[in-house]
Short mmCIF file of C-alpha atoms in Angstrom, two decimals:
data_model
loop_
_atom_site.label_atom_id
_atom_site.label_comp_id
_atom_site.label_asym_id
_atom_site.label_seq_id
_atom_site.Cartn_x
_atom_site.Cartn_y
_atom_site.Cartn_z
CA UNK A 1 77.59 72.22 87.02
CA UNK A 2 76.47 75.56 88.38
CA UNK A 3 76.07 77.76 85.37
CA UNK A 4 76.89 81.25 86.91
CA UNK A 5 80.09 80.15 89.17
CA UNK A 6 81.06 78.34 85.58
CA UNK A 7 80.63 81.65 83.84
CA UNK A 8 82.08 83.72 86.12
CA UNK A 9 85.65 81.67 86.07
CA UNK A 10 85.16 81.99 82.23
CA UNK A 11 84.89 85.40 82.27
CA UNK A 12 88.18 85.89 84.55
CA UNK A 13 90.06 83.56 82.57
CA UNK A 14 89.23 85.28 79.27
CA UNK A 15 90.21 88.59 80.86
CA UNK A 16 93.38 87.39 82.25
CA UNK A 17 94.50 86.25 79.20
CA UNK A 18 93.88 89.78 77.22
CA UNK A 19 95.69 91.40 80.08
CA UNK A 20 98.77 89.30 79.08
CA UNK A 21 98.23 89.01 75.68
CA UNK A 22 98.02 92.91 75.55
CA UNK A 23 99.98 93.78 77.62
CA UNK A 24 102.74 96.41 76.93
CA UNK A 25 105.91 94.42 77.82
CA UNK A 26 108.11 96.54 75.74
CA UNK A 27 106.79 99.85 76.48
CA UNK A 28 107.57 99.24 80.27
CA UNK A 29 110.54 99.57 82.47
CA UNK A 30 110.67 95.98 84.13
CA UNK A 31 113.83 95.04 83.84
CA UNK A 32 114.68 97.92 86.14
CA UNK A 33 111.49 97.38 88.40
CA UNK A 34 112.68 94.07 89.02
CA UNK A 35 116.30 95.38 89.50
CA UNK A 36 114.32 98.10 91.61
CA UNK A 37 112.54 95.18 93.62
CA UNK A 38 115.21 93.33 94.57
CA UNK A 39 117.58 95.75 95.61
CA UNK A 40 115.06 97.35 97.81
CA UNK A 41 114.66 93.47 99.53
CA UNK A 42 118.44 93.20 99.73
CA UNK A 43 118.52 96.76 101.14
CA UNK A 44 115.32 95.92 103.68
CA UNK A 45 117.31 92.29 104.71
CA UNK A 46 120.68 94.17 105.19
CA UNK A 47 119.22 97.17 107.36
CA UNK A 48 116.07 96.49 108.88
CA UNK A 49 115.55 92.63 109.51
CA UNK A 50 119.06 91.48 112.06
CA UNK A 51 119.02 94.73 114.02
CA UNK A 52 115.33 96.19 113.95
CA UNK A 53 112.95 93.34 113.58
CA UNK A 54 114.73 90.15 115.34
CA UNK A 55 115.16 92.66 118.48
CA UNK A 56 111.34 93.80 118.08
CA UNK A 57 110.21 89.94 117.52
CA UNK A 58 111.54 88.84 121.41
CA UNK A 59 110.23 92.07 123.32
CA UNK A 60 107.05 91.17 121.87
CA UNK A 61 107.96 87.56 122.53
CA UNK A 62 108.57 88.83 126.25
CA UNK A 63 105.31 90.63 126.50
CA UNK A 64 103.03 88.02 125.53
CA UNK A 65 105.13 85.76 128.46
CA UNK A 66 106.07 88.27 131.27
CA UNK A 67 103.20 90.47 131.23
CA UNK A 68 100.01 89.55 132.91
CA UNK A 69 97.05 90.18 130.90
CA UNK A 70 95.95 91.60 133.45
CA UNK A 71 98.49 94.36 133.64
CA UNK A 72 98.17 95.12 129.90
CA UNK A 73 94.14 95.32 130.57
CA UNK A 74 94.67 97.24 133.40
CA UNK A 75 96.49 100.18 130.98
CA UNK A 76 95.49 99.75 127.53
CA UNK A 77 92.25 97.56 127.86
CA UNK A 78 89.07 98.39 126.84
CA UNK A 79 87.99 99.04 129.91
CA UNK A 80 91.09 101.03 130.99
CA UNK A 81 91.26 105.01 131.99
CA UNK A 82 90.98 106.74 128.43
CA UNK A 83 93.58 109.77 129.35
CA UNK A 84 96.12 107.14 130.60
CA UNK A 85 95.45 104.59 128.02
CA UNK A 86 96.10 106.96 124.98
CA UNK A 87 98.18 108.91 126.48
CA UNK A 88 100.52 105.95 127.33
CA UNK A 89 99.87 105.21 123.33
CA UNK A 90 100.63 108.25 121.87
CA UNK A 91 103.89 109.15 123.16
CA UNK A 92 105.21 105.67 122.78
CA UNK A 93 106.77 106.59 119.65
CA UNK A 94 109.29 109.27 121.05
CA UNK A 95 110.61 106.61 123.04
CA UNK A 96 110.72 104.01 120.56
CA UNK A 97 111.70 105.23 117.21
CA UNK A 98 111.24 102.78 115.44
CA UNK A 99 109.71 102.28 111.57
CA UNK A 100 106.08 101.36 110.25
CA UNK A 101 107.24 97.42 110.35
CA UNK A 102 108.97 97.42 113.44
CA UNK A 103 106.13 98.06 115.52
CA UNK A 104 104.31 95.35 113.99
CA UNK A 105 105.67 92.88 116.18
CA UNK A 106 104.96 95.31 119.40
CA UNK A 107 101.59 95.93 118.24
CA UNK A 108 100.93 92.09 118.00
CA UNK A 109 101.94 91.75 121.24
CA UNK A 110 99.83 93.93 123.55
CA UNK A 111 96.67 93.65 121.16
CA UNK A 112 96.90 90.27 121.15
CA UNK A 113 97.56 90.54 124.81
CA UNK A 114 94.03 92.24 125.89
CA UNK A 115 94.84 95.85 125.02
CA UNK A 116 91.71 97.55 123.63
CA UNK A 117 91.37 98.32 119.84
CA UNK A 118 91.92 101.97 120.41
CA UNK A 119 95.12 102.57 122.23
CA UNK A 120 96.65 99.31 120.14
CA UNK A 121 95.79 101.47 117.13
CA UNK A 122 96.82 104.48 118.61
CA UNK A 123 100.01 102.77 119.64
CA UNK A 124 100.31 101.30 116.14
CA UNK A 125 100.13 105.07 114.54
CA UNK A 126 102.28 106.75 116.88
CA UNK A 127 105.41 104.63 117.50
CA UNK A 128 106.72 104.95 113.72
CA UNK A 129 105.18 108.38 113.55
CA UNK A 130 106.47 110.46 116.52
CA UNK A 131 109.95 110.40 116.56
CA UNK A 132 111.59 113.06 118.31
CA UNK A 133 114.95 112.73 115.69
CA UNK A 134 112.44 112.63 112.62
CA UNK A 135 110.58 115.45 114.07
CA UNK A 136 113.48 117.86 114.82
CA UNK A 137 115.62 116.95 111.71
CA UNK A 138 112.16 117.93 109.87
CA UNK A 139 112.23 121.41 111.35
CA UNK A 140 115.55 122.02 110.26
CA UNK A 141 115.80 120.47 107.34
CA UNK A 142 112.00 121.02 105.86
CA UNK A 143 111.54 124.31 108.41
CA UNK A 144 109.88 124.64 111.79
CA UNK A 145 106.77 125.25 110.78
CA UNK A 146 106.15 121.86 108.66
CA UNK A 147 108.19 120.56 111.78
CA UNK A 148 105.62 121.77 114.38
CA UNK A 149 102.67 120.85 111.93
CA UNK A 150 104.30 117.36 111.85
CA UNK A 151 104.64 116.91 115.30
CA UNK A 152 100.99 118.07 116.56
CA UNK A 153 99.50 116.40 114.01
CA UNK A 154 101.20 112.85 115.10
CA UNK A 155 100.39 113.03 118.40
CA UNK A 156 96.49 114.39 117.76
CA UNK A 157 96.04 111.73 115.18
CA UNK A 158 96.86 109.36 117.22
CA UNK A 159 94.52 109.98 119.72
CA UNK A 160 91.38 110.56 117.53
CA UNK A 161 92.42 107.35 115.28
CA UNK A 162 92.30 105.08 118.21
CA UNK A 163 89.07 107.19 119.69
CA UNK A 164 87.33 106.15 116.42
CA UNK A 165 88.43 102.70 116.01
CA UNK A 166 87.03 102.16 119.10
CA UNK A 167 83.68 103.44 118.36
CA UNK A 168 83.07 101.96 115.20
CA UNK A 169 83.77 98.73 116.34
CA UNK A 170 82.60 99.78 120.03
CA UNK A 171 80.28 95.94 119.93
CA UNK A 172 83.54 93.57 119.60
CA UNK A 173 84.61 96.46 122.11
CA UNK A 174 81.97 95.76 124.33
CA UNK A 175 82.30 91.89 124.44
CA UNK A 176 85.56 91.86 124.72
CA UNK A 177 85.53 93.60 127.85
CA UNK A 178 82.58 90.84 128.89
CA UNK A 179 84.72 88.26 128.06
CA UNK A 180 87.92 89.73 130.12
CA UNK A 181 85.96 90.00 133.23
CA UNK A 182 85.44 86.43 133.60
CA UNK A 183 89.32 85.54 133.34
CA UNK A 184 91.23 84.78 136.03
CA UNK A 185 94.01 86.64 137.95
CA UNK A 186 97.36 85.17 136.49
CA UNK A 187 100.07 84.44 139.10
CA UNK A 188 102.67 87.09 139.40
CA UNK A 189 106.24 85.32 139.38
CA UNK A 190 108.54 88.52 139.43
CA UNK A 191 108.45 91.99 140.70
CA UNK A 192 107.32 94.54 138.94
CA UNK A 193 110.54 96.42 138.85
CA UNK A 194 112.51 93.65 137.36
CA UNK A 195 110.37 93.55 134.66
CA UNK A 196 110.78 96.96 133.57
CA UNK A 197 114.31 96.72 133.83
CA UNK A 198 114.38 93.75 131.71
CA UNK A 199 111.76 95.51 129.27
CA UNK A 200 113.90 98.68 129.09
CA UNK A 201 117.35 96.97 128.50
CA UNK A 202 115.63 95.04 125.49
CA UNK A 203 113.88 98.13 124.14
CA UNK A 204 117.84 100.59 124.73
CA UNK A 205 119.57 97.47 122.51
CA UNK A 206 116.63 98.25 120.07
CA UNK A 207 117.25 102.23 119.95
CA UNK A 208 120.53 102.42 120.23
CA UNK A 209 121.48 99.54 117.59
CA UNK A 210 119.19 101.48 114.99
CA UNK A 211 120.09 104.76 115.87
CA UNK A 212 120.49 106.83 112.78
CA UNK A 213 123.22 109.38 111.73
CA UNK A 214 121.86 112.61 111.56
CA UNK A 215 122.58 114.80 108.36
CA UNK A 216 123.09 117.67 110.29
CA UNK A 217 126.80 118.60 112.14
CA UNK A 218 128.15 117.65 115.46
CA UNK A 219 126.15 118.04 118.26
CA UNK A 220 124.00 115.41 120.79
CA UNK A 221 122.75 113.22 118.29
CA UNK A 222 125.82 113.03 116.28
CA UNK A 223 128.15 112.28 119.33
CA UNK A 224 125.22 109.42 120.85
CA UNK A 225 125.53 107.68 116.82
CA UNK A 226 129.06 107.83 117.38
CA UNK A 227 129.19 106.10 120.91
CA UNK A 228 125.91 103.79 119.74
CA UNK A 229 127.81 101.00 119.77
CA UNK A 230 129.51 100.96 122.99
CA UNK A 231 126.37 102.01 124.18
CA UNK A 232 124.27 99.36 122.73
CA UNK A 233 127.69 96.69 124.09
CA UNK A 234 127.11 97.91 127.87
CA UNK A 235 123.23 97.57 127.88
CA UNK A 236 123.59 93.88 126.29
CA UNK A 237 126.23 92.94 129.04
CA UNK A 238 123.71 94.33 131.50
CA UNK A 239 120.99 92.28 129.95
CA UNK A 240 123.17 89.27 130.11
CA UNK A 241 123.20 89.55 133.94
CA UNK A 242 119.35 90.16 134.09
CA UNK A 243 119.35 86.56 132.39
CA UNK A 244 121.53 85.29 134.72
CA UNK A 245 120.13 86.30 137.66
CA UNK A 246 116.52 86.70 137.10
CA UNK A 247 115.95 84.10 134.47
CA UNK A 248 118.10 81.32 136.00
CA UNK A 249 120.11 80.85 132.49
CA UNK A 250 123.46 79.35 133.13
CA UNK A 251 126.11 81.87 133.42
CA UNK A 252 128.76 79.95 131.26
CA UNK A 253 126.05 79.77 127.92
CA UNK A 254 125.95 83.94 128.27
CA UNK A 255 129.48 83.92 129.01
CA UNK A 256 130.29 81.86 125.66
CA UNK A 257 127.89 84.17 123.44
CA UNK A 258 129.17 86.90 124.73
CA UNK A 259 132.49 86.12 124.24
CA UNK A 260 131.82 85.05 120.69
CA UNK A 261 130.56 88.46 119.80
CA UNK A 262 132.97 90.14 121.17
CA UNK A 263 135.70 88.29 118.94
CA UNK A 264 133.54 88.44 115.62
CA UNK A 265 132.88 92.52 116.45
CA UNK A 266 136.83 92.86 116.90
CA UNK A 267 137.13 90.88 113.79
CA UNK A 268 134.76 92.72 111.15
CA UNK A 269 134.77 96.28 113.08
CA UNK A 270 133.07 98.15 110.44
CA UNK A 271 129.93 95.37 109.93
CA UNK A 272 128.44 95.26 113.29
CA UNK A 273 125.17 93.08 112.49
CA UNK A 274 127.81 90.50 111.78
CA UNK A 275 128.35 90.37 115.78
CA UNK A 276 124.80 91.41 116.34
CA UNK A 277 123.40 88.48 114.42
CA UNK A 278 125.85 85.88 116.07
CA UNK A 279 124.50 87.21 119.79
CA UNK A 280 120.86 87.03 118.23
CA UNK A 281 121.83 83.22 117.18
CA UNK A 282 123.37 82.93 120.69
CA UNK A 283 120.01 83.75 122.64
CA UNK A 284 117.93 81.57 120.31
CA UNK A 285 119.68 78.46 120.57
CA UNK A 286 119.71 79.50 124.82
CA UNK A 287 116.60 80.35 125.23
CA UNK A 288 114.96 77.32 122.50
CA UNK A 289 116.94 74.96 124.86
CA UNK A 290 114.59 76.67 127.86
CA UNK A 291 111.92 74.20 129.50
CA UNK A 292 110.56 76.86 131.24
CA UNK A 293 109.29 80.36 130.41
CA UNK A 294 112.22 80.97 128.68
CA UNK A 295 111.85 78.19 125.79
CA UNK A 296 108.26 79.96 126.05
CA UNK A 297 109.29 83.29 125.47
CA UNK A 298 111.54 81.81 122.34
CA UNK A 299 108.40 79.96 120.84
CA UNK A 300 106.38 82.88 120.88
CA UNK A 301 109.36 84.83 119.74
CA UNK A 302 109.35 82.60 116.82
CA UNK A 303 105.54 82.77 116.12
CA UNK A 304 106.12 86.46 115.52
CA UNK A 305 108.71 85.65 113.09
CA UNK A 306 106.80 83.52 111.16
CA UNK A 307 103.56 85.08 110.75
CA UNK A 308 105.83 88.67 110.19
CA UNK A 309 108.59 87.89 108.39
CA UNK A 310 106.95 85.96 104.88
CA UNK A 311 104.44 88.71 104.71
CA UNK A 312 106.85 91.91 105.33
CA UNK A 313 109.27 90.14 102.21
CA UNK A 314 106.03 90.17 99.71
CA UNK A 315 105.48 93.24 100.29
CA UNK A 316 108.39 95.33 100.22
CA UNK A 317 109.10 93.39 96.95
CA UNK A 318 106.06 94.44 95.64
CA UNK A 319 106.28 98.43 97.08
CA UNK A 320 109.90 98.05 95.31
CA UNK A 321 108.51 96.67 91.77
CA UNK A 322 105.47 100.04 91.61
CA UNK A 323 107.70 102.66 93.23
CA UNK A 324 110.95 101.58 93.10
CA UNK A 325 114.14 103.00 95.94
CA UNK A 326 114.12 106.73 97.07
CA UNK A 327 115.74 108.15 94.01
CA UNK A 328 115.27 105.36 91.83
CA UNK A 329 112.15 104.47 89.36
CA UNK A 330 109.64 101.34 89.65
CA UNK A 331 107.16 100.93 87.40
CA UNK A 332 105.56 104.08 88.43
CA UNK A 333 107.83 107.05 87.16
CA UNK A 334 108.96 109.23 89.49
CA UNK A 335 107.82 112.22 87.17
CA UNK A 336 104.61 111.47 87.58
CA UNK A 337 104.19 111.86 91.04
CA UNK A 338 106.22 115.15 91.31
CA UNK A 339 103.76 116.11 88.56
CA UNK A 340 101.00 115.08 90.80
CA UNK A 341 101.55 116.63 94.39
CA UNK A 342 102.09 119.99 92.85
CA UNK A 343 100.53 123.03 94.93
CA UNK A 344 97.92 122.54 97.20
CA UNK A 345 94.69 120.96 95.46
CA UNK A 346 92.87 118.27 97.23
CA UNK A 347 93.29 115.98 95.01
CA UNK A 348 97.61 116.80 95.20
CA UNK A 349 97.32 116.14 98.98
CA UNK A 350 94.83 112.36 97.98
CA UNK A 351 97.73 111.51 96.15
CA UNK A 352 100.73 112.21 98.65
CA UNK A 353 98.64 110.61 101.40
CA UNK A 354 98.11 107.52 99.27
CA UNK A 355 101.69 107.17 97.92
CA UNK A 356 102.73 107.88 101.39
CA UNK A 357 100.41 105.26 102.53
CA UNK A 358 101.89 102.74 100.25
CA UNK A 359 105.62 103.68 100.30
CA UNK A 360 107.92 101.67 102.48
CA UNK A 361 109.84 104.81 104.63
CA UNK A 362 112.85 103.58 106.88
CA UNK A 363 113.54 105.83 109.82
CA UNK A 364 113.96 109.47 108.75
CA UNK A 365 114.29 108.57 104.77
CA UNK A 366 111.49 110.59 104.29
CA UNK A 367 113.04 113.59 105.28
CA UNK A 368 115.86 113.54 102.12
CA UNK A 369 112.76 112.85 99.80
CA UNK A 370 110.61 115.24 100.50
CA UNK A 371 113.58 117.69 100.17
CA UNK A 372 114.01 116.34 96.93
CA UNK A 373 110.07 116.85 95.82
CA UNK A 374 109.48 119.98 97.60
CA UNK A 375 112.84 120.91 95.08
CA UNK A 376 111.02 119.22 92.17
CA UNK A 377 107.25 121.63 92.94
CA UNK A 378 105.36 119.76 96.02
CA UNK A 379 103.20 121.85 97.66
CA UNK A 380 103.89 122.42 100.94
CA UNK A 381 100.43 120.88 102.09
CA UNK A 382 100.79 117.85 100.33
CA UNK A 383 104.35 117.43 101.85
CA UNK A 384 102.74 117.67 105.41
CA UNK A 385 100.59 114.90 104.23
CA UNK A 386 102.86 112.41 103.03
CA UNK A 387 104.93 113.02 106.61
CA UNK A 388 101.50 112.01 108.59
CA UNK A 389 101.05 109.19 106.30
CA UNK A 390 104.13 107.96 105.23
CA UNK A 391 105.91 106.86 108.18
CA UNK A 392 103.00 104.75 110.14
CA UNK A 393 101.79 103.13 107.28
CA UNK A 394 103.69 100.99 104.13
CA UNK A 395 102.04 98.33 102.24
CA UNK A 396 104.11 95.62 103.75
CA UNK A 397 102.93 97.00 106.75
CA UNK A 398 99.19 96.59 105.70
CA UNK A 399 99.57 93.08 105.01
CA UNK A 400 100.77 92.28 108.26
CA UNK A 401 98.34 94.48 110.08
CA UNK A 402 95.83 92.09 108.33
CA UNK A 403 96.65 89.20 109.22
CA UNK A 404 96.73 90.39 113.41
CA UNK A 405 93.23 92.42 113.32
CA UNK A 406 91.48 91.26 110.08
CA UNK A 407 90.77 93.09 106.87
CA UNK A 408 87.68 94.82 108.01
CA UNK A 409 89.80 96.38 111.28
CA UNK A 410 92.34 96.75 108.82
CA UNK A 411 90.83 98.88 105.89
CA UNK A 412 89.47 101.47 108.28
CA UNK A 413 92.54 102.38 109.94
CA UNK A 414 93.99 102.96 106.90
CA UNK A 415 91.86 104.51 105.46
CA UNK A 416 91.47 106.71 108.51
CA UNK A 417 95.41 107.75 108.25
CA UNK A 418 94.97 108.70 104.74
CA UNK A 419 91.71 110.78 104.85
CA UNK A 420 93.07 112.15 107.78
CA UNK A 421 96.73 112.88 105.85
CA UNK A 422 95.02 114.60 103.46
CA UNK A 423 92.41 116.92 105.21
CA UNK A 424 95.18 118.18 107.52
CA UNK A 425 97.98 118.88 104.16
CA UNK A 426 95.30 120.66 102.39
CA UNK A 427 94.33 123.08 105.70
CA UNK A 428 97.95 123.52 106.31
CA UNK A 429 98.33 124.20 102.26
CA UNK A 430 95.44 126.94 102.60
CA UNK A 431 97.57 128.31 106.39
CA UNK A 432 101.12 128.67 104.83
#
């Protein structure tokens, strides 16, 4: 028996049991945290996992089948032009639109893929973080200068986060690009151009399924929500007919899925991820049938799902348990953290870079809550630093991020986001 290791389980067993046998069970709110956690998983399954994740799990499916490695080294490998590499990174985001765990799979797929730790990261901050709708319902909601202040200081972070990712871990950097020089060419089965136009079909279902109604009155965004989706109905027939005639798939199996959406979205008008998710079903069983690259593209599909998926649910439970909905109380009260990003100390801007590091934020949510805190006393600095933190990072998105890079990878990015949340809220606190 090793005395020390024997000791040291002693030691944690005697202090777990005064945590529970002290601990204040009555003086807590845990009914409601529970409540709190659970409605924020029902919430996250309802809105986030049929029409944001499933459609972000096969394009990154697709990119670790139909893009060379090659091509993604060429672009975003280590080795690749800086300017073009992070530049291609850091305006992803106004494209994509999409939320801190939606990009997850994405990010998976081109890191995973060859792309070099700095424009993956960079990508991995900016595609939650600069979104055009976020950023222009900020300026008019929050004003135009926090909206400007927002937007520079996605794009800029993004840069500089993925410049020093790379150079602290500039060795794995190093052999990696060794170890990519000695690969071989991969065979090129299908023009370039098809590709794209199978990527961007995949990546309009994605935007235009999730696109978000504005708070604002009528005007371009409004009238594209209203039209989303007819919009989104087009670009899936078109897609359809890519898989048809590209991807060899029997036209009578798309025919019958698409016919079978069309019914259940006449049906149940008003729940659309009721004919969403039967389409989704429809292209799984299709594509799982596949002996070819298209029963490859499911199985990776599927990987994505399952390493994702588990992690993303712990999580958000969790995040839902400490902090509860936006407008609702976890554990945590919500008092307390009004209280705490009051004016513009440092330690005010710490803490809204933290909580906004830990928060889960669906598109534009964070817009309404800061409204609400700026209402309740935030400062304006610390409200520029939740907006840089919240919406790329969320602890369910930490996990994940984990499990693709490692926790070393891991713990600096983050804590690059937040250091970098909070210098730039209290300089803008000091400015305005």
């Amino acid at each position: 028996m090793e005395l020390r290791k024997e000791l040291g389980r002693l030691t944690l067993t005697i202090v777990t049991f005064l945590v529970f046998f002290y601990f204040p069970v009555e003086s807590l709110p845990f009914d409601n945290a529970v409540s709190e956690a659970l409605a924020l998983a029902r919430w996250y399954a309802r809105e986030h996992v049929i029409l944001c994740l499933v459609p972000a799990f096969f394009i990154a499916g697709a990119i670790a089948v139909f893009i060379s490695q090659a091509a993604v080294m060429k672009y975003l490998g280590a080795k690749a032009n800086k300017i073009l590499s992070y530049g291609v990174a850091s305006i992803s985001g106004s494209i994509l639109a999409v939320c801190s765990c939606t990009v997850l799979p994405l990010f998976a797929g081109i890191y995973r893929m060859g792309a070099g730790l700095g424009p993956a990261t960079a990508f991995l901050y900016a595609g939650p973080a600069i979104n055009v709708l976020a950023i222009i319902l900020t300026a008019r909601v929050l004003g135009l200068e926090l909206g400007i202040a927002r937007a520079a200081g996605a794009v800029i972070f993004s840069i500089v986060i993925g410049l020093i990712m790379h150079l602290i871990f500039i060795r794995e950097e190093t052999d990696k690009v060794k170890a990519q020089m000695v690969l071989p060419d991969s065979e090129v089965s299908r023009p370039l151009w098809k590709n794209i136009l199978y990527f961007a079909a995949m990546v309009a279902i994605l935007i235009f399924a999730n696109w978000g109604k504005p708070d604002t009155g009528p005007g371009f965004w409004a009238a594209v929500y209203a039209l989303k989706w007819y919009i989104t109905a087009l670009v899936s027939l078109f897609f359809g007919l890519i898989l048809i005639l590209w991807f060899n798939i029997k036209w009578s199996y798309i025919l019958a899925t698409a016919l079978a959406t069309m019914a259940l979205a006449l049906i149940f008008p008003h729940h659309p991820p009721i004919a969403f998710g039967v389409a989704v079903i429809g292209l799984s069983v299709i594509t799982a049938r596949g002996k070819d690259e298209t029963g490859e593209w499911f199985n990776q599909s599927w990987g994505f799902a399952r390493q994702i998926l588990p992690l993303l649910l712990a999580g958000v439970l969790v995040a839902g348990l400490l902090l509860g909905r936006p407008g609702h109380e976890g554990l945590i009260p919500s008092e307390w953290i009004s209280r705490a990003v009051g004016g513009n100390s440092f330690w005010a801007n710490l803490f809204a870079s933290v909580v906004g590091a830990v928060m889960y934020f669906a598109t534009l949510t964070e817009i309404p809550i800061l409204q609400g805190l700026i209402g309740a006393g935030m400062g304006k600095g610390p409200a520029l630093a939740l907006l840089l933190a919240g919406p790329a990072l969320s602890l369910p998105n930490m996990l994940v991020i984990k499990s693709i890079m490692g926790l070393r990878k891991t713990v600096v990015f983050v804590a690059l986001v937040i250091i970098m949340a909070c210098l730039s809220g209290y300089l803008y606190g000091l400015l305005f």
